[in-house]
Coordinates of C-alpha atoms in Angstrom, one line a residue:
X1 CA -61.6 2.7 -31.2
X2 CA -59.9 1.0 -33.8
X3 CA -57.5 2.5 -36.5
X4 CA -60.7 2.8 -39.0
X5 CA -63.2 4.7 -36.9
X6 CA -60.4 6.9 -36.3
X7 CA -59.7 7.4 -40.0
X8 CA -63.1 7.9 -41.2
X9 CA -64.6 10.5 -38.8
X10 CA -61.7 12.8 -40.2
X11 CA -62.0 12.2 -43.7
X12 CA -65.8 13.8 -43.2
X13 CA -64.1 16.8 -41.5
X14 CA -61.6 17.6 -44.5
X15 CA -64.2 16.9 -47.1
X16 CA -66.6 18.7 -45.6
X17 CA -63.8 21.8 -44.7
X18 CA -63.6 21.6 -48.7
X19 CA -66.9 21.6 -49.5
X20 CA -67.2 24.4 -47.4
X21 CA -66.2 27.6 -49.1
X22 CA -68.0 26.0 -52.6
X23 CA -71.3 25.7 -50.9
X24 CA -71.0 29.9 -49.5
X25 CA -69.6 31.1 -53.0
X26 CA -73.0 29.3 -54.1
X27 CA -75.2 30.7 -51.4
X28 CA -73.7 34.2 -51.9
X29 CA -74.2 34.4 -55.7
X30 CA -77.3 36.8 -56.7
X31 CA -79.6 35.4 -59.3
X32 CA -80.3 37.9 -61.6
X33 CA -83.4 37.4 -63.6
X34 CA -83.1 38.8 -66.9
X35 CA -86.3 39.6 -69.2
X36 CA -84.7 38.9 -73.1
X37 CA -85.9 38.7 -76.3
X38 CA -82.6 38.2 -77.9
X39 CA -82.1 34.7 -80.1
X40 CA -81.9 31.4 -78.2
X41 CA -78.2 30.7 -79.6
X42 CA -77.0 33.5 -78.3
X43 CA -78.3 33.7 -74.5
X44 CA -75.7 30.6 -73.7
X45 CA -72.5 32.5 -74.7
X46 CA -73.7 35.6 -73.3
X47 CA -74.8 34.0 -69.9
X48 CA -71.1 32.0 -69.7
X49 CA -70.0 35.9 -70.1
X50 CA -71.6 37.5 -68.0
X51 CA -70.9 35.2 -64.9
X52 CA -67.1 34.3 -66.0
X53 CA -66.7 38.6 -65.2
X54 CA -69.2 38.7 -62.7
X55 CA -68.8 35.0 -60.7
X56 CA -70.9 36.2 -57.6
X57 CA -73.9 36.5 -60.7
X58 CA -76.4 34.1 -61.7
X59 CA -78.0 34.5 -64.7
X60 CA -81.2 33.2 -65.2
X61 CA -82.8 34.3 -68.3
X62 CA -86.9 34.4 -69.1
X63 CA -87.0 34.7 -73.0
X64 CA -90.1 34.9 -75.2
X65 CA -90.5 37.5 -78.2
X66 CA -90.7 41.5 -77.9
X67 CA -94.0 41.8 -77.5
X68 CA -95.2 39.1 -74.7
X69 CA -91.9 40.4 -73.2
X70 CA -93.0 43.9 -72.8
X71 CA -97.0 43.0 -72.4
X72 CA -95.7 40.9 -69.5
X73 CA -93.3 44.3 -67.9
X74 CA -96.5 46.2 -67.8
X75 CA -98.6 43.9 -66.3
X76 CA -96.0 42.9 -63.7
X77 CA -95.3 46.6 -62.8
X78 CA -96.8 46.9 -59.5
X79 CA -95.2 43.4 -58.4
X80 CA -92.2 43.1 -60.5
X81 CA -90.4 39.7 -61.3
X82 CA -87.4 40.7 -63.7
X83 CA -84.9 42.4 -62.3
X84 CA -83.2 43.7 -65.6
X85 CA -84.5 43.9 -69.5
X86 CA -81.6 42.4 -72.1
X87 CA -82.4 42.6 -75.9
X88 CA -85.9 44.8 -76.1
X89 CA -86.4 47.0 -78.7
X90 CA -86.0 50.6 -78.2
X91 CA -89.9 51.4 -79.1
X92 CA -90.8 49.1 -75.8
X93 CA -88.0 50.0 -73.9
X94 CA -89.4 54.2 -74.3
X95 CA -92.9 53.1 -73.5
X96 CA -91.6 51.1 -70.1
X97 CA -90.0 54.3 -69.4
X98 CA -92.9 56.3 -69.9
X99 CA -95.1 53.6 -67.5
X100 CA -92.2 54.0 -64.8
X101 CA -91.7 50.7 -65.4
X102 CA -87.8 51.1 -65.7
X103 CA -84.7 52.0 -62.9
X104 CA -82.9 55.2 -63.9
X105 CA -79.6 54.2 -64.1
X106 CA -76.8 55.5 -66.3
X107 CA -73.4 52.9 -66.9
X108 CA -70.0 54.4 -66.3
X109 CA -68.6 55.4 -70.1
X110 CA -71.9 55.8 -71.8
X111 CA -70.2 58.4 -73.4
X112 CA -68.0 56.4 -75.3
X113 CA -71.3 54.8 -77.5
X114 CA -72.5 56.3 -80.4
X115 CA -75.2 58.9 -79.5
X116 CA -77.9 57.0 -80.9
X117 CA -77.2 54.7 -78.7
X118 CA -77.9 56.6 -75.7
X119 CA -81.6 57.0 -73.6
X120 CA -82.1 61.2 -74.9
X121 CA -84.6 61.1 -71.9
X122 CA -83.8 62.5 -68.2
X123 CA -83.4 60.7 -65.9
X124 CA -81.4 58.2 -67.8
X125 CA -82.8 54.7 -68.1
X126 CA -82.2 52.6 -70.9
X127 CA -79.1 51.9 -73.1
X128 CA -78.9 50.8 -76.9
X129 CA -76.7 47.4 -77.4
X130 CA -76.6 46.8 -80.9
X131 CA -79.3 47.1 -84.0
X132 CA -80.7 45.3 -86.9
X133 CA -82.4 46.1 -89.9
X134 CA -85.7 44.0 -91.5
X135 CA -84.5 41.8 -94.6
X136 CA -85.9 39.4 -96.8
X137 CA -84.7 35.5 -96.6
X138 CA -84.7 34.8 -100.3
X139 CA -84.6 30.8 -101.1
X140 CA -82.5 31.1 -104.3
X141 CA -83.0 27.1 -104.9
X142 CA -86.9 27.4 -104.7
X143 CA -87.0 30.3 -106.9
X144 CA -85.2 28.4 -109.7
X145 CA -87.6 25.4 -109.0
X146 CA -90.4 28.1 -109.9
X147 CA -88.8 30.6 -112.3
X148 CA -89.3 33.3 -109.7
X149 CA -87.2 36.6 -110.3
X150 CA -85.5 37.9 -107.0
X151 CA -87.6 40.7 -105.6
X152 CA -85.0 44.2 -104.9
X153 CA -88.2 46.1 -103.6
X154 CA -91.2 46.2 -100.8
X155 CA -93.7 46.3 -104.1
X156 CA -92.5 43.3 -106.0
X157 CA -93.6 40.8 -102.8
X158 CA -97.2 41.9 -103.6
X159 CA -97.0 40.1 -106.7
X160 CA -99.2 37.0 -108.0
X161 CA -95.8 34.6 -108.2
X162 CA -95.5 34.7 -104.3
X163 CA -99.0 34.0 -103.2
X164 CA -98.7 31.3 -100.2
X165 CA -95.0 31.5 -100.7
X166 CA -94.3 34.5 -98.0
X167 CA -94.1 33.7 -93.9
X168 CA -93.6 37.0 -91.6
X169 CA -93.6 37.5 -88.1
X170 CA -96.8 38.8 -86.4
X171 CA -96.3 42.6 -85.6
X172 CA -98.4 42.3 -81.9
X173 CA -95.7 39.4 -80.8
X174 CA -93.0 40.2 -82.6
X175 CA -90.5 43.2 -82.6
X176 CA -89.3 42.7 -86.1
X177 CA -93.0 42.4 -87.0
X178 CA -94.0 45.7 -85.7
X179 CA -91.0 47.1 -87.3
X180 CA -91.7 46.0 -90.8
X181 CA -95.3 47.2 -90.6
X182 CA -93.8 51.2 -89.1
X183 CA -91.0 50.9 -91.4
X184 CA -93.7 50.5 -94.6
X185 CA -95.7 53.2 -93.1
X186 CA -92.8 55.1 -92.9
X187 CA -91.5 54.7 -96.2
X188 CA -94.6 54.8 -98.1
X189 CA -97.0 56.8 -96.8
X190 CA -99.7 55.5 -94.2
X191 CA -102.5 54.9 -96.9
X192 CA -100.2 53.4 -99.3
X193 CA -98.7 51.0 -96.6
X194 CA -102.1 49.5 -95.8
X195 CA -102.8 49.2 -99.4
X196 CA -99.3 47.5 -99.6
X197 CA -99.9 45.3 -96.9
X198 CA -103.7 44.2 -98.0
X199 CA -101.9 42.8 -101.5
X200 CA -99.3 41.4 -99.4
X201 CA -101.8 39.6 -96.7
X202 CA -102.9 37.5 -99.9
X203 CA -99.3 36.2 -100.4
X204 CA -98.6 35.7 -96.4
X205 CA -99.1 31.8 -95.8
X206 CA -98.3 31.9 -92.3
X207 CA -97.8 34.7 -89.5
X208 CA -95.0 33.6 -86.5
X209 CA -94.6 34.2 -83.2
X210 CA -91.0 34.9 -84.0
X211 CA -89.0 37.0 -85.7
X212 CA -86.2 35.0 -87.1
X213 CA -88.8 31.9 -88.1
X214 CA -89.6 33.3 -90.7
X215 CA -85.6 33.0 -92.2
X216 CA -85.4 30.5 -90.8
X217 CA -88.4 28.6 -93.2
X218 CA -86.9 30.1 -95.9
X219 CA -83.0 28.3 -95.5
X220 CA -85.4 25.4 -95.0
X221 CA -87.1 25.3 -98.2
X222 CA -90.5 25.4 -96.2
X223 CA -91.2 29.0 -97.9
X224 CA -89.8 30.6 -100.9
X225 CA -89.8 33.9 -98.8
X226 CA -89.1 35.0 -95.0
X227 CA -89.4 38.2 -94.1
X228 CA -86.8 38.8 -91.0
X229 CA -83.8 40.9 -89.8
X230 CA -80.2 40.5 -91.1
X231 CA -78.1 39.2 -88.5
X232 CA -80.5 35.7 -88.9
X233 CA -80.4 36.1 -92.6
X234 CA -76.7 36.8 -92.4
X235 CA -76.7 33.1 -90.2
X236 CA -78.3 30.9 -92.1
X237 CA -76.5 31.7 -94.9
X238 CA -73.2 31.4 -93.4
X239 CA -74.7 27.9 -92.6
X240 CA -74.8 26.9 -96.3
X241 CA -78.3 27.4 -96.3
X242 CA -79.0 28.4 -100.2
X243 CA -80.6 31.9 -99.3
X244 CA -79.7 35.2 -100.5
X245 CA -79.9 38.3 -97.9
X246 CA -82.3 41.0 -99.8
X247 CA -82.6 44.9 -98.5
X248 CA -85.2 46.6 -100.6
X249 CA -84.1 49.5 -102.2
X250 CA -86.8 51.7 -100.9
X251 CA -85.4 51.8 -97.4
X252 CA -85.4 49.5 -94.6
X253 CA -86.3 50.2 -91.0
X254 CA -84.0 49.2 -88.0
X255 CA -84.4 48.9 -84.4
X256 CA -82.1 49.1 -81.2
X257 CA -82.0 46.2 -78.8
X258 CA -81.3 47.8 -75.5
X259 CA -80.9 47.1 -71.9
X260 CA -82.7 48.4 -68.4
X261 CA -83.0 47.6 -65.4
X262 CA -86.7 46.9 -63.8
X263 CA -87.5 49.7 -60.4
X264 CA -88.4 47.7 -57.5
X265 CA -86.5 45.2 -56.9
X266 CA -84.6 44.4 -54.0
X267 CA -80.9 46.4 -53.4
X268 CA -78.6 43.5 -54.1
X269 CA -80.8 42.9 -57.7
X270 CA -80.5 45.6 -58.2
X271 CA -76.9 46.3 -57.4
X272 CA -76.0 43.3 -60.0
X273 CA -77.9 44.7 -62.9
X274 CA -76.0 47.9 -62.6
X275 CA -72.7 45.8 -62.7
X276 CA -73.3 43.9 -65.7
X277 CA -75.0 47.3 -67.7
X278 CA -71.3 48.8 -67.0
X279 CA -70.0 45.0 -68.3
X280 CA -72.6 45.4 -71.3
X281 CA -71.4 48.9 -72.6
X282 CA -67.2 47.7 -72.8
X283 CA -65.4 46.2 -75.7
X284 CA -65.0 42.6 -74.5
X285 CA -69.0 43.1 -74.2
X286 CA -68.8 44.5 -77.5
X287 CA -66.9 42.1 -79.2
X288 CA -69.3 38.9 -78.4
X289 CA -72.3 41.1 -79.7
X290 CA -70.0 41.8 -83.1
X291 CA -70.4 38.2 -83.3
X292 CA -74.3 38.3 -83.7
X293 CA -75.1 41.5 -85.6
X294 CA -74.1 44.2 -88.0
X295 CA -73.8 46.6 -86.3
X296 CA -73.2 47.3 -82.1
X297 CA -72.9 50.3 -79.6
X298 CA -69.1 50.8 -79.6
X299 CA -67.1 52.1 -82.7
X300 CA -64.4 49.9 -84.6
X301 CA -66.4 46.7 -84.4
X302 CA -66.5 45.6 -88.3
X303 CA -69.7 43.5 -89.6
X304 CA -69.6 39.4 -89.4
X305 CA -69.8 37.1 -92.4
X306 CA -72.1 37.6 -95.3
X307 CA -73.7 40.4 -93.5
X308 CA -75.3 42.4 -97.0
X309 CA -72.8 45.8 -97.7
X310 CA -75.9 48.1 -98.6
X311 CA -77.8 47.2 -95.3
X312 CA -76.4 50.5 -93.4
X313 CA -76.8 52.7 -96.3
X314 CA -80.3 51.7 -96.9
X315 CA -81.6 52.1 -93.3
X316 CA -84.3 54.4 -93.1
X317 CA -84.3 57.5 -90.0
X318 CA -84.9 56.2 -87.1
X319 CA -88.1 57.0 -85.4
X320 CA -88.3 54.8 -82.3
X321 CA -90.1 57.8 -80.9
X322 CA -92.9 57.8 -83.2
X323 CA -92.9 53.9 -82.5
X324 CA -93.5 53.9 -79.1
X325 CA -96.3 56.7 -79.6
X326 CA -98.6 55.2 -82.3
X327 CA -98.0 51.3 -81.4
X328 CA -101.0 50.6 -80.1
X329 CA -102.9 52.6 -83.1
X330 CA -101.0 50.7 -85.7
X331 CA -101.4 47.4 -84.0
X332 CA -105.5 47.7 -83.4
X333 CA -105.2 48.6 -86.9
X334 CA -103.3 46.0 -88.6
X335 CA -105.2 43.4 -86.0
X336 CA -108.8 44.6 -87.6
X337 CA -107.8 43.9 -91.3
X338 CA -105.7 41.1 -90.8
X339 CA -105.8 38.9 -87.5
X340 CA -109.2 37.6 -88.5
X341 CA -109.5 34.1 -89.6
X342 CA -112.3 35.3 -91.8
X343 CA -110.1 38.0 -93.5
X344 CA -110.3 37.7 -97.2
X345 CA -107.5 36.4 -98.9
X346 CA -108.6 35.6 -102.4

């Protein structure tokens, strides 16, 4: 054997003795997949989070808005596929529970949050990460185009001057949809609210899937107005875009997104989703979710850039309870006068 074929043969063995403990860390890591409906630009710095504290985690998130999110828990119930639930609204998250959709499990210093953001319900099975309220996306460079005042309350958006000009998220697949259509029965009254929302219908040229498209038209220019939540209105402004960030002065609801873990998955799933809820409840946790809303789970966290002052004060009580009961009333309801391509909208 000549001094090559002696060589070779023994740089396989050390590459492959390298390659070694690589290819078990890889094998050992638990894939963890996580239902979301948090924003797309955020699920990157929150996965490269979550696995830089927890290396022996994969994260493989399954995103699509609130309400195909939680349509696709129930059905999926019996033969569960998602092994935890990251950014879901409260309302969904306390109609899971109710459908034993969800793992009781209650992260180590849960006391430390604020008590709203805490599952009331026994046994424990849901926690509160941070909340947003609904806004309005205001194009401030369209409105001069058209001579159209700034609207400061719910009423003024049923105007003539916005007809075709408003784009809102659809409340059956959208969280922040559902929540603007509660928060105006909530606010108003529930006959006054559908008579609200038949003017506005007349001014809505388009209904999205999502609830930050509608902002995100508005910085555009594509719409004059966008109905939304803050943190995206907060964004796009930040990003130059010429919009101002609105909360009506009548009140404005706001929502919890929250995290659970899904029963019936296997033990080491399951094992890793109750890890990274203790992870998601800490103040490094806290921290990155400072960075994409107002307001988060853990005290002393102050609100980002251009985030509107008068957003806390003006938020509504908080009725996630009543929510989760009358959802599927409001929804049939909303889906009869509205989601009709031959509803009238002269």
């Amino acid at each position: 054997m000549d001094r090559r074929s002696r060589i070779l043969p023994a740089l396989f063995l050390a590459l492959a003795a390298m390659l070694a403990p690589a290819a078990s860390e890889a094998q050992q890591r638990t894939r963890l997949v996580i239902y979301t409906a948090s924003e797309v630009d955020q699920l990157s710095a929150l996965k490269a989070a979550i696995e830089a504290d927890h290396p022996d985690v994969e994260v493989a998130w399954v995103r699509d808005s609130t309400g195909v999110i939680t349509a696709r828990l129930i059905a999926e119930r019996d033969t569960p596929r998602a092994d935890m639930i990251f950014g879901i609204v409260t309302s969904s998250l306390l109609a899971l529970e109710r459908m034993n959709v969800l793992e009781p499990y209650m992260p180590k210093g849960v006391d430390q949050l604020k008590a709203q953001f805490r599952d009331p319900n026994d046994p424990y099975s849901w926690t509160g990460l941070d909340a947003f309220v609904v806004a309005v996306c205001f194009n401030t460079n369209e409105a001069r185009r058209l001579s159209i005042a700034r609207p400061e309350r719910w009423q003024d958006l049923a105007g003539p001057q916005f007809r075709n000009r408003i784009v809102m998220p659809h409340p059956a697949s959208s969280g922040t949809g559902f929540l603007l259509v509660s928060n105006w029965i909530q606010v108003m009254g529930e006959d006054a609210a559908w008579q609200f929302m038949e003017k506005l219908h007349r001014n809505v040229a388009l209904y999205t899937h999502s609830g930050s498209a509608p902002c995100v038209q508005a910085a555009r220019g594509e719409r004059l107005v966008g109905l939304s939540f803050d943190m995206r209105a907060a964004r796009e402004k930040a990003l130059g875009a010429p919009v101002d960030v609105i909360i009506p002065e009548e009140g404005v609801g706001w929502e919890m997104g929250g995290m659970a873990i899904v029963r019936g998955r296997p033990a080491a799933q399951t094992d890793a989703a109750r890890r990274i809820s203790d992870w998601a409840i800490g103040p490094k946790a806290n921290e990155l979710f400072a960075r994409f809303y107002g307001i988060v789970a853990r005290h002393g966290f102050g609100s980002p850039p251009h985030y509107p002052r008068e957003a806390e004060s003006r938020m509504t009580p908080s009725n996630s309870e009543w929510m989760a009961e009358n959802r599927d009333r409001v929804l049939a309801e909303w889906t009869r006068r509205f989601d009709n391509p031959l509803t009238n909208r002269n």
